[in-house]
């Protein structure tokens, strides 16, 4: 092994400075915004000794290394404040950076009591969830220094000033727990004002607020029947005076004109023959518009937004057009995405277009059955005024394919674009390797996150659901935090989670916001409710945020106490659970019927949440709680071992998820017992033919449990498996996102007949975090990556792999490449951090920031010459891919059905031989198998660790 660090010149500079958790706008939601900065230098071993911050002539010096989420050192911001902040820093060797570029920090919040706007809507709606237009004119008679619009909605709105949209946000202000929490937008609209008459216009639709939630025919509205809007426009004049225009009865309201109907699940109906051009400008005659209705619904006072909004992120062109068997024109965008269509069309007045959306095709037609009650259909009527452009405003769809009916004349694919929507998060993580399918899998994980991080973290974006399932996010949070800067997004969602708990005596609902009030009988559900403890801890681990733990601590404690009330002597058992949801062995109509007992899942999560809560309490200074929960955590862990782990090293449920939980949650601490459990887990994985045998709970844990237990080979085989069920099986079928079920698309290309079939569910993509941390070898060793862990573990089947992550301290990367029997590693460690390096076959060591390179011998087992035949064990066959393929090929030549039966139904154990597997086949077939297996032998296989 060799080590080295590249030297460089000392030209350090501040590469980035931001306030709080958003970098898309300068607005902050708190009077005391925390500051973070990164240093970039070509030198090595750069550690900050001090930093200076200056704002409006005041300079504050801070001693030490802290550069992430540093407390605001100046006087608190007041509402409407705008400050400029700069930073410079110096290293322990005396190298100082220049001052950074100035950062504008703008208070986006209002002072307590300043929110005076009333919610307004349509006075006499004709039907539920009717789109609305609101309007108010006002006069500007003197120079304006600054104008800010604060607004929110029960629904989704698109404000404009003098006919120009005030921002580029979509579906704003998004979905929150409406009865407890609303967010307001803060937009500087100074540039949109004109002298004289001005007009505020608002398009408004029900969106999530008026949607019906539930399953099958039991869906109903949870919040309200009609949308409403509230806003206040503050005008600060150069003469020092100010005025505020608020929503009240002086506003006018009309129906949505061309926006006839809109729903999240249903889609949108647009009739351009009803359009009212320039309705939001001063020249429009709105005298016939009736006064707005004052909505008397009790609402919480809105708070400033902390998460980035939904925006149009990109557009995708049509990749292919074809005609379905029924004669429909179907567009293929080449990627399962979330958004809607924008089309430009010319046709006669009254021409009607129908746009339907689906993720996959079934027999050449749109597969609409998986959408269940979601129509996902947009309808457009042309005005006939020449070239017209349309894009729905208050809905979104999950789709790769779209069918357009009614297009006038010859269809032009260039006239249609797919507009991709999601919360505007900053990309921070990347992975690449020598394996094309694995790279596509990772890309599918990214697209799955993009489609489901839309205002809230949803389970799926296409059917009549799109809900914030807590269990999905709980397992995916580490992956999300690597791929995108998710801190503000998840902080916002956790606030809703905590508020929803308060209505349930600490129990976390399975979906947040809570719109399935009777689902699950109101009982705590393991792995789902544990999002209350796990997600804040992940945010602390990945972003170095202690404040998120302080803020969420009451929620974390409330959840654990709710579980303790239904547990006995440290065990959580005999209650309703979803368990290891969607274990592939579960019947299609019983997805909770997993191989592992749900009591094992529940008790493991109780012990884990207790441990997280104890560690959190200690970290934030809750010493009494820390002592109490530490004791309960140890008691629960010991009870788990006593109840579910045999002295021989078996789990009472002899299923992979049981072992993965015991190992990955550190419930078993004895070294020898852990080795026995890891051995048995590896045996089970091999017995399953290196195919997935775990559900939502076990799948994110199993590769870690294997690799940590010294079974990297088995973990690698599992990751690179292409037979169903496996991560790569959907990729071989053309998947461009992560599926809900391993077989959402069956082998014959038809859609799984189950009622619950989605082609965009991110939970099973949580394995990407293991790919980052272990396969590539990049992980946090201290909160926020203040210390990086570099520990690549090359797996068989890969020639190279790399992970890059934009940590809170700057870009970190680890990449390795095989060169014969040597593996070369190149790593980049950000300034003001260190790295612990753990290379195979060597003791751990520490390096400072900068570029580094090492080499080590590739670890392989040289096995003596192996011969395969009818007396070979099935374990030996499955462990040699060539022998496995030879066996199946020989059988398939005579009996394809039998080969498929062997592939799907065989337990590949060390106690069973090939001749026993073939005991009911013809002697001729057995002889051919023997010949095929013999041709595989007489060589020395190499198995990478």
Coordinates of N, CA and C in Angstrom, one line a residue, residues 2-167:
X2 N 0.5 2.2 -0.8 CA 1.2 3.5 -0.8 C 0.2 4.6 -0.5
X3 N 0.7 5.7 0.1 CA -0.1 6.8 0.4 C 0.6 8.1 -0.1
X4 N -0.2 9.1 -0.3 CA 0.4 10.3 -0.7 C -0.6 11.4 -0.8
X5 N -0.2 12.7 -0.7 CA -1.1 13.8 -0.8 C -0.4 14.8 -1.7
X6 N -1.2 15.4 -2.6 CA -0.7 16.3 -3.6 C -0.5 17.7 -3.0
X7 N 0.6 18.2 -3.2 CA 0.9 19.6 -2.6 C 0.3 20.6 -3.6
X8 N 0.1 21.8 -3.0 CA -0.4 22.9 -3.9 C -0.1 24.2 -3.3
X9 N -0.2 25.2 -4.1 CA 0.0 26.6 -3.7 C -1.0 27.1 -2.7
X10 N -0.7 27.9 -1.8 CA -1.6 28.4 -0.8 C -2.4 29.6 -1.3
X11 N -3.5 29.4 -1.9 CA -4.3 30.5 -2.4 C -5.8 30.3 -2.0
X12 N -6.0 30.2 -0.7 CA -7.3 29.9 -0.2 C -8.3 31.1 -0.4
X13 N -9.5 30.7 -0.7 CA -10.6 31.7 -0.8 C -11.9 31.2 -0.3
X14 N -12.8 32.1 0.0 CA -14.1 31.7 0.4 C -14.9 31.3 -0.9
X15 N -15.3 30.0 -1.0 CA -15.9 29.5 -2.2 C -17.5 29.7 -2.1
X16 N -18.0 29.8 -0.9 CA -19.4 29.9 -0.8 C -19.8 30.4 0.6
X17 N -20.9 31.2 0.6 CA -21.4 31.7 1.9 C -22.9 31.7 1.8
X18 N -23.6 31.2 2.7 CA -25.1 31.2 2.7 C -25.6 31.4 4.1
X19 N -26.9 31.8 4.1 CA -27.6 32.0 5.4 C -28.7 30.9 5.5
X20 N -28.8 30.2 6.6 CA -29.8 29.2 6.9 C -29.7 28.1 5.8
X21 N -30.9 27.6 5.4 CA -30.9 26.3 4.7 C -31.3 26.4 3.2
X22 N -31.4 27.7 2.7 CA -31.8 27.8 1.3 C -30.7 28.6 0.6
X23 N -30.5 28.3 -0.7 CA -29.5 29.1 -1.5 C -30.2 29.5 -2.8
X24 N -31.5 29.3 -2.9 CA -32.2 29.7 -4.1 C -32.7 31.2 -4.1
X25 N -32.8 31.7 -2.9 CA -33.1 33.1 -2.7 C -32.5 33.6 -1.4
X26 N -32.3 35.0 -1.3 CA -31.6 35.5 -0.1 C -32.5 35.6 1.1
X27 N -33.8 35.3 1.0 CA -34.8 35.4 2.1 C -34.5 34.4 3.1
X28 N -34.6 34.8 4.4 CA -34.5 33.9 5.5 C -35.7 34.0 6.4
X29 N -36.1 32.9 7.1 CA -37.3 32.8 7.8 C -37.2 33.1 9.3
X30 N -36.0 33.5 9.7 CA -35.7 33.6 11.2 C -34.9 34.9 11.4
X31 N -35.1 35.6 12.6 CA -34.3 36.8 12.9 C -32.8 36.4 13.1
X32 N -32.5 35.2 13.4 CA -31.1 34.8 13.7 C -30.7 33.7 12.7
X33 N -30.5 34.0 11.5 CA -30.1 33.0 10.5 C -28.7 32.5 10.7
X34 N -28.5 31.2 10.7 CA -27.2 30.7 10.9 C -26.4 30.8 9.5
X35 N -25.1 30.9 9.7 CA -24.3 31.2 8.5 C -23.3 30.0 8.3
X36 N -23.1 29.7 7.0 CA -22.2 28.6 6.6 C -21.3 29.1 5.5
X37 N -20.1 28.7 5.5 CA -19.2 29.1 4.4 C -18.2 27.9 4.1
X38 N -17.7 27.9 2.9 CA -16.8 26.9 2.5 C -15.5 27.6 2.0
X39 N -14.4 26.9 2.2 CA -13.1 27.4 1.8 C -12.6 26.5 0.7
X40 N -12.0 27.1 -0.3 CA -11.4 26.4 -1.4 C -10.0 26.8 -1.5
X41 N -9.1 25.7 -1.6 CA -7.7 26.0 -1.7 C -7.0 24.9 -2.4
X42 N -6.0 25.2 -3.2 CA -5.2 24.1 -3.8 C -4.2 23.4 -2.8
X43 N -4.1 24.0 -1.7 CA -3.1 23.5 -0.7 C -3.7 22.3 0.1
X44 N -3.0 21.8 1.0 CA -3.4 20.7 1.8 C -3.5 21.0 3.3
X45 N -4.2 20.2 4.0 CA -4.2 20.3 5.5 C -4.7 21.6 6.0
X46 N -5.6 22.2 5.3 CA -6.2 23.6 5.7 C -7.2 23.4 6.8
X47 N -6.9 24.0 7.9 CA -7.8 23.9 9.1 C -8.0 25.4 9.5
X48 N -9.3 25.7 9.7 CA -9.6 27.1 10.1 C -9.2 27.4 11.5
X49 N -8.5 28.5 11.7 CA -8.1 28.9 13.1 C -9.1 30.0 13.6
X50 N -9.5 30.9 12.7 CA -10.5 31.9 13.1 C -11.2 32.4 11.8
X51 N -12.3 33.0 12.0 CA -13.1 33.6 10.9 C -13.6 35.0 11.4
X52 N -13.7 35.9 10.5 CA -14.3 37.2 10.7 C -15.6 37.4 9.8
X53 N -16.6 37.8 10.4 CA -17.8 38.1 9.7 C -18.1 39.6 9.9
X54 N -18.5 40.3 8.8 CA -18.8 41.7 8.9 C -20.2 41.9 8.2
X55 N -20.9 42.9 8.8 CA -22.2 43.3 8.2 C -22.4 44.7 8.6
X56 N -22.7 45.5 7.6 CA -23.1 46.9 7.8 C -22.1 47.6 8.7
X57 N -20.8 47.4 8.5 CA -19.8 48.1 9.2 C -19.4 47.5 10.5
X58 N -20.1 46.4 11.0 CA -19.7 45.7 12.2 C -18.9 44.4 11.8
X59 N -17.8 44.2 12.5 CA -17.0 43.0 12.3 C -16.9 42.2 13.6
X60 N -17.1 40.9 13.5 CA -17.1 40.0 14.6 C -16.1 38.9 14.3
X61 N -15.2 38.7 15.2 CA -14.2 37.6 15.1 C -14.6 36.4 15.9
X62 N -14.5 35.2 15.2 CA -14.8 33.9 15.8 C -13.6 33.0 15.8
X63 N -13.2 32.5 17.0 CA -12.1 31.6 17.0 C -12.5 30.2 16.8
X64 N -11.7 29.4 16.2 CA -12.0 28.0 16.1 C -12.4 27.6 14.7
X65 N -12.7 26.3 14.5 CA -13.0 25.7 13.2 C -14.4 25.9 12.7
X66 N -15.3 26.3 13.5 CA -16.7 26.2 13.1 C -17.0 27.1 11.9
X67 N -17.6 26.5 10.9 CA -17.9 27.2 9.7 C -19.2 26.7 9.1
X68 N -19.9 25.9 9.8 CA -21.2 25.3 9.3 C -22.3 25.6 10.3
X69 N -23.3 26.3 9.9 CA -24.5 26.6 10.7 C -24.0 27.4 12.0
X70 N -23.2 28.4 11.7 CA -22.6 29.2 12.8 C -23.7 30.2 13.3
X71 N -23.8 30.3 14.6 CA -24.9 31.2 15.1 C -24.7 32.7 14.6
X72 N -25.8 33.3 14.2 CA -25.7 34.7 13.8 C -25.1 35.6 14.8
X73 N -24.0 36.3 14.5 CA -23.3 37.0 15.5 C -23.7 38.5 15.7
X74 N -24.7 38.9 14.9 CA -25.1 40.3 14.9 C -26.4 40.5 15.6
X75 N -26.9 41.7 15.7 CA -28.2 42.0 16.2 C -29.2 41.2 15.4
X76 N -30.3 40.7 16.0 CA -31.3 40.0 15.2 C -31.9 40.9 14.1
X77 N -32.2 40.2 13.0 CA -32.9 40.9 11.9 C -34.3 41.2 12.4
X78 N -34.8 42.4 11.9 CA -36.2 42.7 12.1 C -36.9 42.5 10.8
X79 N -38.3 42.5 10.9 CA -39.1 42.2 9.7 C -38.7 43.3 8.6
X80 N -38.5 42.8 7.4 CA -38.2 43.7 6.3 C -36.7 44.1 6.2
X81 N -35.9 43.6 7.2 CA -34.5 44.0 7.2 C -33.8 43.4 6.0
X82 N -32.8 44.0 5.5 CA -31.9 43.5 4.4 C -30.5 43.8 4.9
X83 N -29.7 42.8 5.1 CA -28.3 43.0 5.5 C -27.4 42.4 4.5
X84 N -26.2 42.9 4.5 CA -25.1 42.3 3.6 C -24.1 41.7 4.5
X85 N -23.7 40.5 4.3 CA -22.7 39.8 5.1 C -21.5 39.3 4.3
X86 N -20.4 39.5 4.9 CA -19.1 38.9 4.2 C -18.4 38.1 5.3
X87 N -17.5 37.3 4.8 CA -16.7 36.5 5.7 C -15.3 36.3 5.1
X88 N -14.3 36.2 6.0 CA -13.0 35.8 5.7 C -12.5 34.8 6.8
X89 N -11.5 34.0 6.4 CA -11.1 33.0 7.4 C -9.6 32.8 7.3
X90 N -9.0 32.3 8.3 CA -7.5 32.0 8.3 C -7.3 30.6 8.8
X91 N -6.2 30.0 8.3 CA -5.9 28.7 8.7 C -5.0 28.7 10.0
X92 N -4.7 27.5 10.5 CA -3.9 27.4 11.7 C -2.4 27.7 11.3
X93 N -2.1 27.7 10.0 CA -0.7 28.1 9.6 C -0.6 29.6 9.2
X94 N -1.7 30.3 9.5 CA -1.7 31.8 9.3 C -2.1 32.2 7.9
X95 N -2.6 31.4 7.0 CA -3.0 31.8 5.7 C -4.4 32.3 5.7
X96 N -4.6 33.5 5.4 CA -5.9 34.2 5.4 C -6.5 34.3 4.0
X97 N -7.8 34.1 4.0 CA -8.5 34.3 2.7 C -8.9 35.8 2.5
X98 N -9.1 36.2 1.3 CA -9.7 37.5 1.1 C -11.2 37.5 1.6
X99 N -11.8 38.7 1.8 CA -13.2 38.7 2.1 C -14.0 38.1 1.0
X100 N -15.1 37.4 1.4 CA -15.9 36.7 0.4 C -16.7 37.8 -0.4
X101 N -17.4 37.3 -1.4 CA -18.4 38.1 -2.1 C -19.5 38.4 -1.1
X102 N -20.1 39.6 -1.2 CA -21.1 39.9 -0.2 C -22.4 39.1 -0.4
X103 N -23.0 38.7 0.7 CA -24.2 37.9 0.7 C -25.4 38.8 1.2
X104 N -26.4 38.9 0.4 CA -27.6 39.6 0.8 C -28.5 38.7 1.7
X105 N -28.8 39.2 2.8 CA -29.7 38.4 3.7 C -30.9 39.2 4.0
X106 N -32.1 38.7 3.6 CA -33.3 39.5 3.6 C -34.3 38.7 4.6
X107 N -34.8 39.5 5.5 CA -35.8 38.9 6.4 C -37.1 38.6 5.6
X108 N -37.6 37.4 5.6 CA -38.8 37.0 4.9 C -40.0 36.9 5.8
X109 N -39.8 37.2 7.1 CA -40.8 37.0 8.1 C -41.5 38.3 8.4
X110 N -42.6 38.3 9.1 CA -43.3 39.4 9.6 C -43.2 39.5 11.1
X111 N -43.3 40.7 11.7 CA -43.3 40.8 13.1 C -44.5 40.2 13.7
X112 N -44.5 39.7 14.9 CA -45.6 39.2 15.6 C -46.8 40.2 15.6
X113 N -47.9 39.7 15.1 CA -49.1 40.6 15.0 C -49.3 41.4 13.8
X114 N -48.3 41.3 12.9 CA -48.3 42.1 11.6 C -49.2 41.4 10.5
X115 N -49.4 40.1 10.7 CA -50.3 39.5 9.7 C -51.7 39.9 9.9
X116 N -52.3 40.6 8.9 CA -53.6 41.2 9.1 C -54.6 40.7 7.9
X117 N -54.0 40.0 7.0 CA -54.8 39.7 5.8 C -55.9 38.7 6.2
X118 N -57.0 38.8 5.5 CA -58.1 37.8 5.6 C -58.1 36.9 4.4
X119 N -58.6 35.7 4.6 CA -58.7 34.7 3.5 C -59.9 35.1 2.7
X120 N -59.8 35.1 1.4 CA -60.9 35.5 0.5 C -61.0 34.4 -0.5
X121 N -62.3 34.3 -1.1 CA -62.5 33.4 -2.2 C -63.7 33.8 -3.0
X122 N -64.3 32.9 -3.7 CA -65.4 33.1 -4.6 C -66.7 33.1 -3.7
X123 N -67.5 34.2 -3.9 CA -68.7 34.3 -3.1 C -69.7 33.2 -3.3
X124 N -70.0 32.9 -4.6 CA -71.1 31.9 -4.9 C -70.5 30.9 -5.8
X125 N -69.7 30.0 -5.4 CA -69.2 28.9 -6.2 C -70.3 28.0 -6.7
X126 N -70.2 27.5 -7.9 CA -71.2 26.6 -8.5 C -71.0 25.1 -8.2
X127 N -69.7 24.8 -7.8 CA -69.4 23.4 -7.5 C -68.2 23.4 -6.6
X128 N -67.9 22.3 -6.0 CA -66.8 22.1 -5.1 C -65.5 22.3 -5.9
X129 N -64.5 22.9 -5.2 CA -63.1 23.0 -5.7 C -63.1 23.8 -7.0
X130 N -63.9 24.9 -7.1 CA -64.0 25.7 -8.3 C -62.8 26.6 -8.4
X131 N -62.1 26.6 -9.5 CA -61.0 27.6 -9.6 C -61.5 29.0 -9.6
X132 N -60.7 30.0 -9.1 CA -61.1 31.3 -8.8 C -60.1 32.3 -9.3
X133 N -60.6 33.5 -9.7 CA -59.7 34.6 -10.0 C -60.0 35.7 -9.0
X134 N -59.0 36.3 -8.5 CA -59.1 37.5 -7.5 C -58.4 38.7 -8.1
X135 N -58.9 39.8 -7.7 CA -58.3 41.1 -8.3 C -58.5 42.2 -7.3
X136 N -57.5 43.1 -7.3 CA -57.5 44.3 -6.5 C -56.6 45.4 -7.2
X137 N -57.2 46.5 -7.4 CA -56.4 47.6 -8.0 C -56.0 48.6 -6.9
X138 N -54.9 49.3 -7.1 CA -54.4 50.3 -6.1 C -53.6 51.3 -6.9
X139 N -53.4 52.4 -6.3 CA -52.7 53.5 -6.9 C -51.3 53.8 -6.3
X140 N -50.3 53.9 -7.1 CA -49.0 54.4 -6.6 C -48.8 55.8 -7.0
X141 N -48.7 56.7 -6.0 CA -48.7 58.2 -6.4 C -47.4 58.9 -6.0
X142 N -46.4 58.1 -5.6 CA -45.1 58.7 -5.3 C -44.0 57.6 -5.4
X143 N -42.8 57.9 -5.4 CA -41.7 56.9 -5.6 C -41.7 55.9 -4.5
X144 N -41.5 54.7 -5.0 CA -41.5 53.5 -4.1 C -40.1 53.1 -3.8
X145 N -39.7 52.9 -2.6 CA -38.4 52.4 -2.2 C -38.3 50.9 -2.4
X146 N -39.4 50.3 -1.9 CA -39.5 48.8 -1.8 C -40.9 48.3 -1.7
X147 N -41.2 47.2 -2.4 CA -42.6 46.7 -2.3 C -42.4 45.2 -2.1
X148 N -43.1 44.6 -1.1 CA -43.0 43.2 -0.8 C -44.4 42.6 -0.7
X149 N -44.6 41.5 -1.3 CA -45.9 40.8 -1.3 C -45.7 39.5 -0.4
X150 N -46.5 39.5 0.6 CA -46.6 38.3 1.5 C -47.9 37.6 1.2
X151 N -47.9 36.3 0.9 CA -49.2 35.7 0.5 C -49.1 34.2 0.9
X152 N -50.3 33.7 1.0 CA -50.5 32.2 1.3 C -51.8 31.8 0.7
X153 N -52.1 30.5 0.7 CA -53.4 30.1 0.2 C -53.8 28.8 0.8
X154 N -55.1 28.6 0.9 CA -55.7 27.3 1.2 C -56.0 26.7 -0.2
X155 N -55.0 26.1 -0.7 CA -55.0 25.6 -2.1 C -53.6 26.0 -2.7
X156 N -53.6 26.3 -4.0 CA -52.4 26.8 -4.7 C -52.8 28.0 -5.5
X157 N -51.9 28.9 -5.6 CA -52.1 30.2 -6.2 C -51.0 30.7 -7.1
X158 N -51.3 31.5 -8.0 CA -50.3 32.1 -8.9 C -50.5 33.6 -9.0
X159 N -50.0 34.4 -8.1 CA -50.2 35.9 -8.1 C -49.5 36.5 -9.3
X160 N -50.0 37.6 -9.7 CA -49.3 38.5 -10.7 C -49.6 39.9 -10.4
X161 N -48.7 40.7 -10.8 CA -48.8 42.2 -10.6 C -48.7 42.8 -12.0
X162 N -49.8 43.5 -12.3 CA -49.9 44.2 -13.6 C -49.6 43.2 -14.8
X163 N -50.2 42.0 -14.6 CA -50.1 41.0 -15.7 C -48.9 40.2 -15.7
X164 N -47.9 40.4 -14.8 CA -46.7 39.7 -14.8 C -46.6 38.8 -13.6
X165 N -46.3 37.5 -13.7 CA -46.1 36.7 -12.5 C -45.1 37.2 -11.5
X166 N -45.4 37.2 -10.3 CA -44.5 37.7 -9.3 C -43.2 36.9 -9.1
X167 N -43.3 35.6 -9.4 CA -42.1 34.7 -9.3 C -42.3 33.5 -10.2

